[in-house]
Amino acid sequence: MPAIGIPAGGGNKKYPGELTPYVTVTCIVAAMGGLIFGYDIGISGGVTSMDSFLLKFFPSVYRKKNLDQSSNKYCQYDSQVLTMFTSSLYLAALISSLVASTITRRFGRKLSMFFGGLLFLIGALVNGFAQNVWMLIVGRILLGFGIGFANQSVPIYLSEMAPYKYRGALSVGFQLSITVGILVANVLNYFFSKLEGGLGWRLSLGGAMVPALIITIGSLVLPDTPNSMIERGDSVAAKAHLKRIRGVEDVDEEFNDLVIASEASMKVENPWENLLQRKYRPQLSMAIFIPFFQQFTGINVIMFYAPVLFSSVGFKDDAALMSAVITGIVNALGTIVSVFGVDKLGRRALFIQGGIQMLICQIGVAAAIGAKFGIDGNPGELPKWYAIVVVLFICAYVAAFAWSWGPLGWLVTSEIFPLEIRSAAQSVNVSVNMLCTFFVAQVFLTMLCHMKFGLFIFFAFFVVVMTLFVYFMLPETKGIPIEEMSGVWKAHSYWSRFVDNHDGKCDGIEIGKSY
């Protein structure tokens, strides 16, 4: 049974308000919180392909890569300590996102963003001056704590500040910042890799201080959201602030809905326990399945290890890093497509189209690598046309992710939660995301070694499953005010059985219409 459609602007609730310059600038500054996550994703794979870095911290990998010419190309980077360097961050982010839930709810979104920037800044300093592997991993854990706080609070902040008509575009700014961070990291890796004496990897890792400072300072100057101000008992200031960010005086209807939502939230003593109630089953399911599927698209395999992956399929180090820069540019441009398309085309259309394109590309990459590398991983001399084919398939795959599962994985989960469970549910979302990211990062190089080109078929299977999940289980959320989102679940042919018919409104929902 296909998901039930929602007309654009959903329901009778159409709050007055425009996209003011004040809100635009505020959301741009807040979205910069994505820079720290993106920079880390981009920088990790780059430094792990630098010989000076491998020689100092992972000499066995260096020897396998450079001295053992008979080594299977699929397995040259297979090292659990090396992958622990990359993936330790994500366990730390999982833990800190749970702590951030309480801070975000009780003290506002800004404080969590500040802690995120500060912890990331300290982690960048530790990594930049690292002398041994354990110092590297401690730095990574601190970076992870920072990312957990930022990823928990920034999407909530953006979804609450944005007018409902423009929520998609403004919230996608978070993913756009992630892609910009990845691109900047890839460019820096390319140039820093040419420096002698190990200075390159130190500059790459230490450079994380720059995005950390941006979000730390930005969080100090940003205003809090009206939702958070009401939740903490400052209703008078919240109404004045709502008038400013909407650019109109008539905010009574939206303000009253925020107050009602806040009063419901205040009655909830334990949001974690509340989240398990039957009526929140749709939201909890999305908080688990969407981040799970987002990571099992295989995207972080590409973005973490793009230089390593390209090196493994026969590219020289410089060419591998440059190929990662190219995919970074495609990633950023694809996200811009989503910024302009998400509030026009809708979430479901982008999810489904992106899934189909990713599936085709993953099968293409598997076929291209399988044809040349076979089972033994020794391809001989690789022609130039082959390298171009692999890069084109990967770029098309990255583009599809960049306008679909990349931004929408954060957007949809930030806009569907009612206020009383919002912080807890977003923490679940971030925790599942980080747990799956940890798993994929930790086992990818081993899986590549053993599954070879079949690894891409493995991820293609999940792309099929997630595309079907969206088609049947995810209702359209385009144009629905955030405090009126409960109506979309009541109008859905499956999720309606879990939702209390007396809880909220669903005016204007078109039951029976599918896409």
Short mmCIF file of C-alpha atoms in Angstrom, two decimals:
data_model
loop_
_atom_site.label_atom_id
_atom_site.label_comp_id
_atom_site.label_asym_id
_atom_site.label_seq_id
_atom_site.Cartn_x
_atom_site.Cartn_y
_atom_site.Cartn_z
CA MET A 1 0.00 0.00 0.00
CA PRO A 2 1.64 3.25 -1.10
CA ALA A 3 2.14 6.07 1.37
CA ILE A 4 -0.65 8.58 1.66
CA GLY A 5 -0.02 11.91 -0.04
CA ILE A 6 -0.28 15.30 1.59
CA PRO A 7 -1.16 18.41 -0.42
CA ALA A 8 1.49 21.11 -0.45
CA GLY A 9 0.92 23.46 2.41
CA GLY A 10 -0.91 20.62 4.15
CA GLY A 11 -4.07 21.25 6.08
CA ASN A 12 -5.72 24.52 7.05
CA LYS A 13 -2.71 25.73 9.01
CA LYS A 14 -0.91 28.36 6.95
CA TYR A 15 0.93 30.58 9.36
CA PRO A 16 1.71 34.08 8.10
CA GLY A 17 5.35 35.00 7.72
CA GLU A 18 8.10 35.45 5.19
CA LEU A 19 11.67 34.35 4.75
CA THR A 20 13.34 37.35 6.41
CA PRO A 21 17.03 38.25 5.99
CA TYR A 22 17.39 37.81 9.75
CA VAL A 23 16.21 34.19 9.64
CA THR A 24 18.26 33.46 6.52
CA VAL A 25 21.50 34.69 8.12
CA THR A 26 20.68 32.95 11.41
CA CYS A 27 20.07 29.60 9.68
CA ILE A 28 23.23 29.94 7.57
CA VAL A 29 25.33 30.53 10.71
CA ALA A 30 23.65 27.63 12.56
CA ALA A 31 24.05 25.30 9.58
CA MET A 32 27.79 25.84 9.83
CA GLY A 33 27.58 23.20 12.56
CA GLY A 34 27.67 20.69 9.70
CA LEU A 35 31.18 21.85 8.75
CA ILE A 36 32.81 19.97 11.62
CA PHE A 37 31.14 16.69 10.63
CA GLY A 38 31.94 17.14 6.94
CA TYR A 39 35.53 18.21 7.53
CA ASP A 40 36.16 15.13 9.62
CA ILE A 41 34.61 12.76 7.05
CA GLY A 42 36.75 14.27 4.30
CA ILE A 43 39.99 14.53 6.23
CA SER A 44 40.07 10.98 7.61
CA GLY A 45 40.40 9.11 4.34
CA GLY A 46 42.92 11.62 3.02
CA VAL A 47 45.41 11.38 5.88
CA THR A 48 45.17 7.58 5.94
CA SER A 49 46.43 7.53 2.36
CA MET A 50 49.45 9.79 3.15
CA ASP A 51 52.68 7.78 3.39
CA SER A 52 54.16 10.00 6.12
CA PHE A 53 51.09 9.39 8.32
CA LEU A 54 51.09 5.63 7.71
CA LEU A 55 54.83 5.34 8.31
CA LYS A 56 54.59 7.07 11.71
CA PHE A 57 51.44 5.45 13.09
CA PHE A 58 50.66 2.37 10.96
CA PRO A 59 53.97 1.04 9.59
CA SER A 60 52.55 -2.41 8.78
CA VAL A 61 49.98 -0.81 6.45
CA TYR A 62 52.73 1.33 4.91
CA ARG A 63 54.83 -1.75 4.18
CA LYS A 64 51.90 -3.64 2.70
CA LYS A 65 51.02 -0.67 0.50
CA ASN A 66 54.48 0.32 -0.74
CA LEU A 67 56.90 -2.58 -0.30
CA ASP A 68 54.85 -5.71 -0.91
CA GLN A 69 54.19 -5.54 -4.65
CA SER A 70 52.44 -8.91 -4.61
CA SER A 71 49.87 -7.75 -2.06
CA ASN A 72 46.23 -8.09 -3.04
CA LYS A 73 44.98 -4.60 -3.90
CA TYR A 74 41.70 -5.27 -2.13
CA CYS A 75 43.53 -5.93 1.16
CA GLN A 76 46.40 -3.45 1.27
CA TYR A 77 44.69 -1.17 3.82
CA ASP A 78 43.12 -3.93 5.92
CA SER A 79 44.08 -2.98 9.51
CA GLN A 80 41.78 -2.95 12.54
CA VAL A 81 43.92 -0.31 14.29
CA LEU A 82 43.73 1.94 11.23
CA THR A 83 39.96 1.60 11.05
CA MET A 84 39.70 2.20 14.82
CA PHE A 85 41.40 5.55 14.21
CA THR A 86 38.56 6.48 11.85
CA SER A 87 35.62 4.85 13.58
CA SER A 88 36.33 5.59 17.28
CA LEU A 89 34.89 9.04 16.70
CA TYR A 90 31.44 7.66 15.96
CA LEU A 91 31.07 5.71 19.20
CA ALA A 92 31.94 8.90 21.08
CA ALA A 93 29.37 10.83 19.03
CA LEU A 94 26.74 8.22 19.87
CA ILE A 95 27.32 8.66 23.62
CA SER A 96 27.48 12.46 23.55
CA SER A 97 24.28 12.76 21.49
CA LEU A 98 22.38 11.06 24.34
CA VAL A 99 23.79 13.57 26.83
CA ALA A 100 23.04 16.42 24.42
CA SER A 101 19.34 15.51 24.46
CA THR A 102 18.97 16.65 28.08
CA ILE A 103 21.04 19.81 27.58
CA THR A 104 19.15 20.75 24.42
CA ARG A 105 15.79 20.36 26.13
CA ARG A 106 16.59 22.04 29.46
CA PHE A 107 19.05 24.74 28.47
CA GLY A 108 18.33 25.40 24.80
CA ARG A 109 19.76 24.44 21.44
CA LYS A 110 22.56 27.03 21.55
CA LEU A 111 24.39 25.50 24.52
CA SER A 112 24.60 22.09 22.85
CA MET A 113 25.99 23.75 19.72
CA PHE A 114 28.59 25.59 21.85
CA PHE A 115 29.70 22.38 23.59
CA GLY A 116 29.92 20.69 20.20
CA GLY A 117 32.26 23.34 18.82
CA LEU A 118 34.41 23.50 21.95
CA LEU A 119 34.94 19.74 22.23
CA PHE A 120 35.75 19.50 18.52
CA LEU A 121 38.28 22.31 18.91
CA ILE A 122 40.11 20.47 21.72
CA GLY A 123 40.08 17.22 19.73
CA ALA A 124 41.59 18.98 16.69
CA LEU A 125 44.44 20.32 18.82
CA VAL A 126 45.19 16.87 20.28
CA ASN A 127 45.22 15.26 16.82
CA GLY A 128 47.35 17.99 15.27
CA PHE A 129 50.07 17.43 17.91
CA ALA A 130 49.66 13.63 18.16
CA GLN A 131 52.81 11.60 18.85
CA ASN A 132 51.36 8.07 19.00
CA VAL A 133 48.29 6.07 17.99
CA TRP A 134 46.51 6.38 21.33
CA MET A 135 46.90 10.16 21.28
CA LEU A 136 45.29 10.08 17.84
CA ILE A 137 42.38 8.00 19.13
CA VAL A 138 41.85 10.24 22.20
CA GLY A 139 41.70 13.22 19.85
CA ARG A 140 39.19 11.36 17.67
CA ILE A 141 37.02 10.62 20.70
CA LEU A 142 36.95 14.32 21.61
CA LEU A 143 36.04 15.15 18.02
CA GLY A 144 33.24 12.59 18.30
CA PHE A 145 31.87 14.20 21.45
CA GLY A 146 31.72 17.49 19.56
CA ILE A 147 29.98 16.00 16.54
CA GLY A 148 27.39 14.28 18.75
CA PHE A 149 26.39 17.58 20.38
CA ALA A 150 26.30 19.49 17.07
CA ASN A 151 24.41 16.84 15.09
CA GLN A 152 21.81 16.54 17.84
CA SER A 153 21.10 20.27 18.17
CA VAL A 154 21.68 21.92 14.78
CA PRO A 155 18.93 20.10 12.77
CA ILE A 156 16.40 20.83 15.54
CA TYR A 157 17.46 24.50 15.62
CA LEU A 158 17.06 24.88 11.85
CA SER A 159 13.66 23.17 11.68
CA GLU A 160 12.31 25.36 14.50
CA MET A 161 13.65 28.67 13.17
CA ALA A 162 12.57 28.23 9.54
CA PRO A 163 9.10 29.26 8.26
CA TYR A 164 7.28 26.05 7.38
CA LYS A 165 7.17 26.92 3.66
CA TYR A 166 10.96 27.15 3.52
CA ARG A 167 11.88 24.59 6.17
CA GLY A 168 13.19 22.11 3.65
CA ALA A 169 15.60 24.49 1.93
CA LEU A 170 16.92 26.02 5.17
CA SER A 171 17.30 22.68 6.92
CA VAL A 172 19.18 21.23 3.96
CA GLY A 173 21.75 23.93 4.74
CA PHE A 174 23.08 21.55 7.41
CA GLN A 175 23.85 18.88 4.82
CA LEU A 176 25.24 21.53 2.47
CA SER A 177 27.69 22.53 5.19
CA ILE A 178 28.66 18.87 5.62
CA THR A 179 29.41 18.62 1.89
CA VAL A 180 31.37 21.90 1.92
CA GLY A 181 33.38 20.56 4.87
CA ILE A 182 34.13 17.35 2.94
CA LEU A 183 35.17 19.33 -0.14
CA VAL A 184 37.45 21.70 1.79
CA ALA A 185 39.06 18.72 3.56
CA ASN A 186 39.66 16.93 0.24
CA VAL A 187 41.27 20.02 -1.31
CA LEU A 188 43.50 20.55 1.74
CA ASN A 189 44.52 16.89 1.74
CA TYR A 190 45.54 17.16 -1.91
CA PHE A 191 47.86 20.12 -1.29
CA PHE A 192 49.09 19.14 2.19
CA SER A 193 50.05 15.65 0.95
CA LYS A 194 52.85 17.29 -1.08
CA LEU A 195 54.54 18.71 2.04
CA GLU A 196 57.64 16.96 3.35
CA GLY A 197 58.47 15.71 6.84
CA GLY A 198 55.01 14.77 8.06
CA LEU A 199 53.78 18.36 8.20
CA GLY A 200 50.94 17.65 5.77
CA TRP A 201 48.90 15.28 7.91
CA ARG A 202 49.38 17.50 10.99
CA LEU A 203 47.99 20.50 9.10
CA SER A 204 45.08 18.41 7.79
CA LEU A 205 44.10 17.15 11.25
CA GLY A 206 44.84 20.42 13.05
CA GLY A 207 42.89 22.37 10.43
CA ALA A 208 39.71 21.06 12.06
CA MET A 209 40.15 23.93 14.53
CA VAL A 210 38.81 26.37 11.91
CA PRO A 211 35.28 24.90 11.51
CA ALA A 212 35.26 24.28 15.28
CA LEU A 213 35.84 27.98 15.93
CA ILE A 214 33.11 28.94 13.45
CA ILE A 215 30.40 26.95 15.25
CA THR A 216 31.72 27.81 18.75
CA ILE A 217 31.66 31.56 18.11
CA GLY A 218 28.49 31.32 16.02
CA SER A 219 26.59 29.63 18.86
CA LEU A 220 27.40 32.58 21.13
CA VAL A 221 25.80 35.14 18.80
CA LEU A 222 22.79 33.13 17.59
CA PRO A 223 19.34 33.72 19.13
CA ASP A 224 17.49 30.78 20.64
CA THR A 225 14.39 29.37 18.95
CA PRO A 226 10.88 30.45 20.07
CA ASN A 227 10.06 26.78 20.74
CA SER A 228 12.99 26.46 23.14
CA MET A 229 12.23 29.78 24.86
CA ILE A 230 8.62 28.75 25.48
CA GLU A 231 9.75 25.32 26.66
CA ARG A 232 11.97 27.04 29.26
CA GLY A 233 9.19 29.40 30.45
CA ASP A 234 10.03 32.64 28.64
CA SER A 235 6.81 33.06 26.65
CA VAL A 236 6.78 36.88 26.47
CA ALA A 237 10.23 37.09 24.92
CA ALA A 238 9.39 34.10 22.69
CA LYS A 239 6.40 35.90 21.15
CA ALA A 240 8.45 39.03 20.46
CA HIS A 241 11.17 36.89 18.94
CA LEU A 242 8.64 34.99 16.80
CA LYS A 243 7.39 38.31 15.37
CA ARG A 244 10.94 39.25 14.47
CA ILE A 245 11.88 36.01 12.74
CA ARG A 246 8.57 35.78 10.83
CA GLY A 247 8.64 39.48 9.85
CA VAL A 248 4.95 40.03 10.72
CA GLU A 249 2.93 41.11 13.75
CA ASP A 250 0.21 38.48 13.33
CA VAL A 251 1.84 35.42 14.88
CA ASP A 252 -0.94 34.56 17.34
CA GLU A 253 -1.99 31.29 15.70
CA GLU A 254 1.55 29.91 15.42
CA PHE A 255 2.47 31.16 18.88
CA ASN A 256 -0.61 29.55 20.46
CA ASP A 257 0.21 26.23 18.78
CA LEU A 258 3.76 26.45 20.12
CA VAL A 259 2.43 27.13 23.63
CA ILE A 260 0.03 24.16 23.41
CA ALA A 261 2.89 21.95 22.24
CA SER A 262 5.09 23.22 25.06
CA GLU A 263 2.40 22.57 27.68
CA ALA A 264 2.09 19.00 26.40
CA SER A 265 5.88 18.73 26.55
CA MET A 266 6.03 19.98 30.16
CA LYS A 267 3.70 17.19 31.27
CA VAL A 268 6.24 14.65 30.06
CA GLU A 269 8.63 13.86 32.90
CA ASN A 270 10.63 11.28 31.01
CA PRO A 271 10.73 11.87 27.23
CA TRP A 272 12.70 8.64 26.71
CA GLU A 273 9.92 6.61 28.29
CA ASN A 274 7.32 8.65 26.45
CA LEU A 275 9.03 7.95 23.13
CA LEU A 276 8.15 4.25 23.54
CA GLN A 277 4.41 4.93 23.66
CA ARG A 278 2.37 3.39 20.87
CA LYS A 279 1.26 6.76 19.45
CA TYR A 280 4.89 7.70 18.73
CA ARG A 281 5.64 4.44 16.91
CA PRO A 282 5.77 6.13 13.48
CA GLN A 283 8.26 8.79 14.63
CA LEU A 284 10.41 6.29 16.53
CA SER A 285 10.47 3.98 13.51
CA MET A 286 11.69 6.81 11.28
CA ALA A 287 14.28 7.87 13.88
CA ILE A 288 15.73 4.35 13.65
CA PHE A 289 15.26 3.29 10.03
CA ILE A 290 16.13 6.53 8.19
CA PRO A 291 19.61 6.95 9.74
CA PHE A 292 20.21 3.19 9.45
CA PHE A 293 19.41 3.26 5.76
CA GLN A 294 21.32 6.51 5.24
CA GLN A 295 24.55 4.83 6.35
CA PHE A 296 23.86 1.58 4.51
CA THR A 297 23.66 3.40 1.20
CA GLY A 298 27.44 2.97 1.44
CA ILE A 299 28.07 6.70 1.13
CA ASN A 300 30.52 6.92 4.01
CA VAL A 301 32.53 4.13 2.44
CA ILE A 302 33.02 6.47 -0.51
CA MET A 303 33.54 9.68 1.48
CA PHE A 304 35.72 8.23 4.29
CA TYR A 305 37.87 6.16 2.09
CA ALA A 306 37.64 7.80 -1.34
CA PRO A 307 41.43 8.33 -1.60
CA VAL A 308 42.08 4.85 -0.15
CA LEU A 309 39.47 3.29 -2.44
CA PHE A 310 40.84 4.99 -5.56
CA SER A 311 44.37 4.05 -4.51
CA SER A 312 43.24 0.45 -4.03
CA VAL A 313 41.83 0.31 -7.57
CA GLY A 314 45.13 1.41 -9.05
CA PHE A 315 45.18 5.22 -8.92
CA LYS A 316 48.42 6.86 -7.77
CA ASP A 317 48.26 8.78 -4.47
CA ASP A 318 47.95 12.22 -6.11
CA ALA A 319 45.33 10.95 -8.54
CA ALA A 320 43.43 9.28 -5.68
CA LEU A 321 43.30 12.51 -3.69
CA MET A 322 42.29 14.51 -6.77
CA SER A 323 39.50 12.01 -7.49
CA ALA A 324 38.28 12.56 -3.93
CA VAL A 325 38.25 16.32 -4.60
CA ILE A 326 36.12 15.72 -7.70
CA THR A 327 33.60 13.64 -5.73
CA GLY A 328 33.56 16.37 -3.08
CA ILE A 329 32.64 18.99 -5.69
CA VAL A 330 29.87 16.74 -7.06
CA ASN A 331 28.60 16.19 -3.50
CA ALA A 332 28.33 19.94 -2.85
CA LEU A 333 26.64 20.66 -6.20
CA GLY A 334 24.17 17.82 -5.69
CA THR A 335 23.19 19.19 -2.28
CA ILE A 336 22.50 22.60 -3.85
CA VAL A 337 20.03 20.82 -6.17
CA SER A 338 18.25 19.57 -3.05
CA VAL A 339 18.16 23.08 -1.52
CA PHE A 340 16.14 24.33 -4.50
CA GLY A 341 14.14 21.17 -5.13
CA VAL A 342 13.10 19.82 -1.75
CA ASP A 343 10.21 22.27 -1.15
CA LYS A 344 9.03 22.03 -4.76
CA LEU A 345 9.40 18.34 -5.62
CA GLY A 346 8.84 16.99 -2.11
CA ARG A 347 10.80 14.60 0.07
CA ARG A 348 9.48 11.33 -1.33
CA ALA A 349 10.27 12.09 -4.98
CA LEU A 350 13.90 12.92 -4.19
CA PHE A 351 14.29 9.88 -1.91
CA ILE A 352 12.97 7.47 -4.57
CA GLN A 353 14.78 8.99 -7.57
CA GLY A 354 18.05 9.12 -5.61
CA GLY A 355 17.67 5.50 -4.56
CA ILE A 356 17.16 4.27 -8.13
CA GLN A 357 20.18 6.23 -9.39
CA MET A 358 22.41 4.98 -6.54
CA LEU A 359 21.37 1.38 -7.28
CA ILE A 360 22.35 1.66 -10.94
CA CYS A 361 25.69 3.26 -10.05
CA GLN A 362 26.61 0.66 -7.41
CA ILE A 363 25.96 -2.16 -9.85
CA GLY A 364 28.10 -0.28 -12.40
CA VAL A 365 31.00 0.16 -9.95
CA ALA A 366 30.82 -3.51 -8.96
CA ALA A 367 30.91 -4.57 -12.60
CA ALA A 368 33.79 -2.20 -13.45
CA ILE A 369 35.95 -3.26 -10.50
CA GLY A 370 35.04 -6.92 -10.84
CA ALA A 371 35.92 -6.99 -14.55
CA LYS A 372 39.44 -5.65 -13.98
CA PHE A 373 40.36 -6.87 -10.50
CA GLY A 374 38.52 -10.18 -10.47
CA ILE A 375 38.89 -12.27 -7.32
CA ASP A 376 42.65 -12.08 -6.80
CA GLY A 377 42.82 -8.26 -6.72
CA ASN A 378 45.75 -8.01 -9.16
CA PRO A 379 44.59 -6.05 -12.20
CA GLY A 380 47.92 -5.45 -13.91
CA GLU A 381 48.18 -2.18 -15.83
CA LEU A 382 44.98 -0.10 -15.64
CA PRO A 383 44.07 1.95 -18.73
CA LYS A 384 43.06 5.61 -18.41
CA TRP A 385 39.56 4.97 -19.72
CA TYR A 386 38.96 2.52 -16.87
CA ALA A 387 39.83 5.14 -14.25
CA ILE A 388 37.43 7.59 -15.92
CA VAL A 389 34.60 5.03 -15.92
CA VAL A 390 35.04 4.28 -12.18
CA VAL A 391 35.13 8.00 -11.29
CA LEU A 392 32.03 8.73 -13.41
CA PHE A 393 30.01 5.95 -11.77
CA ILE A 394 31.07 7.10 -8.31
CA CYS A 395 30.30 10.76 -9.12
CA ALA A 396 26.80 9.86 -10.35
CA TYR A 397 26.28 7.84 -7.17
CA VAL A 398 27.49 10.71 -4.94
CA ALA A 399 25.25 13.20 -6.80
CA ALA A 400 22.20 10.99 -6.22
CA PHE A 401 22.96 10.68 -2.52
CA ALA A 402 23.65 14.42 -2.26
CA TRP A 403 20.16 15.45 -3.34
CA SER A 404 18.31 12.62 -1.64
CA TRP A 405 19.40 10.49 1.32
CA GLY A 406 22.15 12.92 2.37
CA PRO A 407 20.09 16.02 3.21
CA LEU A 408 16.71 14.32 3.63
CA GLY A 409 18.07 11.86 6.18
CA TRP A 410 18.61 14.84 8.48
CA LEU A 411 15.68 16.99 7.32
CA VAL A 412 12.82 14.51 7.63
CA THR A 413 13.89 13.26 11.05
CA SER A 414 14.20 16.83 12.37
CA GLU A 415 10.73 17.91 11.24
CA ILE A 416 8.50 14.97 12.23
CA PHE A 417 8.96 14.89 16.03
CA PRO A 418 6.46 16.65 18.34
CA LEU A 419 8.05 18.96 20.90
CA GLU A 420 7.52 16.64 23.88
CA ILE A 421 9.80 13.98 22.36
CA ARG A 422 11.86 16.11 19.96
CA SER A 423 15.19 16.17 21.81
CA ALA A 424 15.03 12.49 22.79
CA ALA A 425 13.96 11.35 19.32
CA GLN A 426 16.68 13.41 17.64
CA SER A 427 19.21 11.78 19.97
CA VAL A 428 17.95 8.37 18.88
CA ASN A 429 18.33 9.50 15.27
CA VAL A 430 21.92 10.69 15.81
CA SER A 431 22.81 7.62 17.91
CA VAL A 432 21.60 5.17 15.27
CA ASN A 433 23.40 7.21 12.61
CA MET A 434 26.66 7.14 14.55
CA LEU A 435 26.36 3.46 15.50
CA CYS A 436 25.86 2.47 11.86
CA THR A 437 28.63 4.82 10.75
CA PHE A 438 30.95 3.21 13.31
CA PHE A 439 30.05 -0.27 12.11
CA VAL A 440 30.51 0.56 8.43
CA ALA A 441 33.79 2.42 9.05
CA GLN A 442 35.18 -0.34 11.27
CA VAL A 443 34.44 -3.25 8.97
CA PHE A 444 34.65 -1.67 5.50
CA LEU A 445 38.33 -2.36 4.79
CA THR A 446 38.00 -5.93 6.05
CA MET A 447 34.82 -6.41 3.99
CA LEU A 448 36.58 -4.98 0.91
CA CYS A 449 39.42 -7.45 1.47
CA HIS A 450 37.09 -10.47 1.74
CA MET A 451 34.02 -9.51 -0.32
CA LYS A 452 36.01 -7.66 -2.99
CA PHE A 453 33.79 -6.04 -5.64
CA GLY A 454 30.80 -7.85 -4.09
CA LEU A 455 30.87 -5.20 -1.35
CA PHE A 456 29.09 -2.80 -3.69
CA ILE A 457 26.39 -5.39 -4.37
CA PHE A 458 25.99 -5.68 -0.58
CA PHE A 459 25.19 -1.97 -0.32
CA ALA A 460 23.04 -2.08 -3.49
CA PHE A 461 20.77 -4.59 -1.74
CA PHE A 462 20.13 -2.09 1.07
CA VAL A 463 19.41 0.66 -1.47
CA VAL A 464 16.62 -1.51 -2.90
CA VAL A 465 15.17 -2.11 0.58
CA MET A 466 15.31 1.55 1.62
CA THR A 467 13.72 2.78 -1.60
CA LEU A 468 10.80 0.38 -1.08
CA PHE A 469 10.59 1.52 2.57
CA VAL A 470 10.20 5.16 1.51
CA TYR A 471 7.62 4.28 -1.15
CA PHE A 472 5.38 2.35 1.20
CA MET A 473 6.06 3.79 4.67
CA LEU A 474 7.07 7.47 4.48
CA PRO A 475 4.31 10.08 4.01
CA GLU A 476 5.08 13.39 2.32
CA THR A 477 5.99 16.13 4.83
CA LYS A 478 6.47 19.01 2.38
CA GLY A 479 4.67 22.21 3.39
CA ILE A 480 3.35 20.93 6.75
CA PRO A 481 3.86 23.22 9.80
CA ILE A 482 6.12 21.45 12.26
CA GLU A 483 3.59 21.46 15.13
CA GLU A 484 0.88 20.07 12.80
CA MET A 485 2.92 17.09 11.59
CA SER A 486 0.84 14.54 13.53
CA GLY A 487 -1.78 14.71 10.78
CA VAL A 488 0.43 13.00 8.21
CA TRP A 489 0.55 9.82 10.29
CA LYS A 490 -3.23 9.74 10.75
CA ALA A 491 -3.70 9.99 7.03
CA HIS A 492 -1.29 7.13 6.30
CA SER A 493 -2.90 3.77 5.62
CA TYR A 494 -0.45 1.87 7.87
CA TRP A 495 0.71 4.32 10.55
CA SER A 496 -2.84 5.54 11.29
CA ARG A 497 -3.48 2.41 13.36
CA PHE A 498 -0.86 3.56 15.92
CA VAL A 499 -1.96 7.18 16.28
CA ASP A 500 -4.60 8.35 18.76
CA ASN A 501 -7.43 9.86 16.73
CA HIS A 502 -8.01 12.48 19.40
CA ASP A 503 -4.42 13.64 19.52
CA GLY A 504 -3.93 16.62 17.23
CA LYS A 505 -5.52 17.55 13.92
CA CYS A 506 -5.38 16.29 10.42
CA ASP A 507 -7.43 18.88 8.58
CA GLY A 508 -6.99 18.93 4.85
CA ILE A 509 -5.25 15.57 4.57
CA GLU A 510 -6.06 13.80 1.35
CA ILE A 511 -6.66 10.23 2.41
CA GLY A 512 -6.43 7.69 -0.36
CA LYS A 513 -4.14 9.71 -2.58
CA SER A 514 -0.84 8.02 -3.35
CA TYR A 515 2.24 9.02 -5.28
#
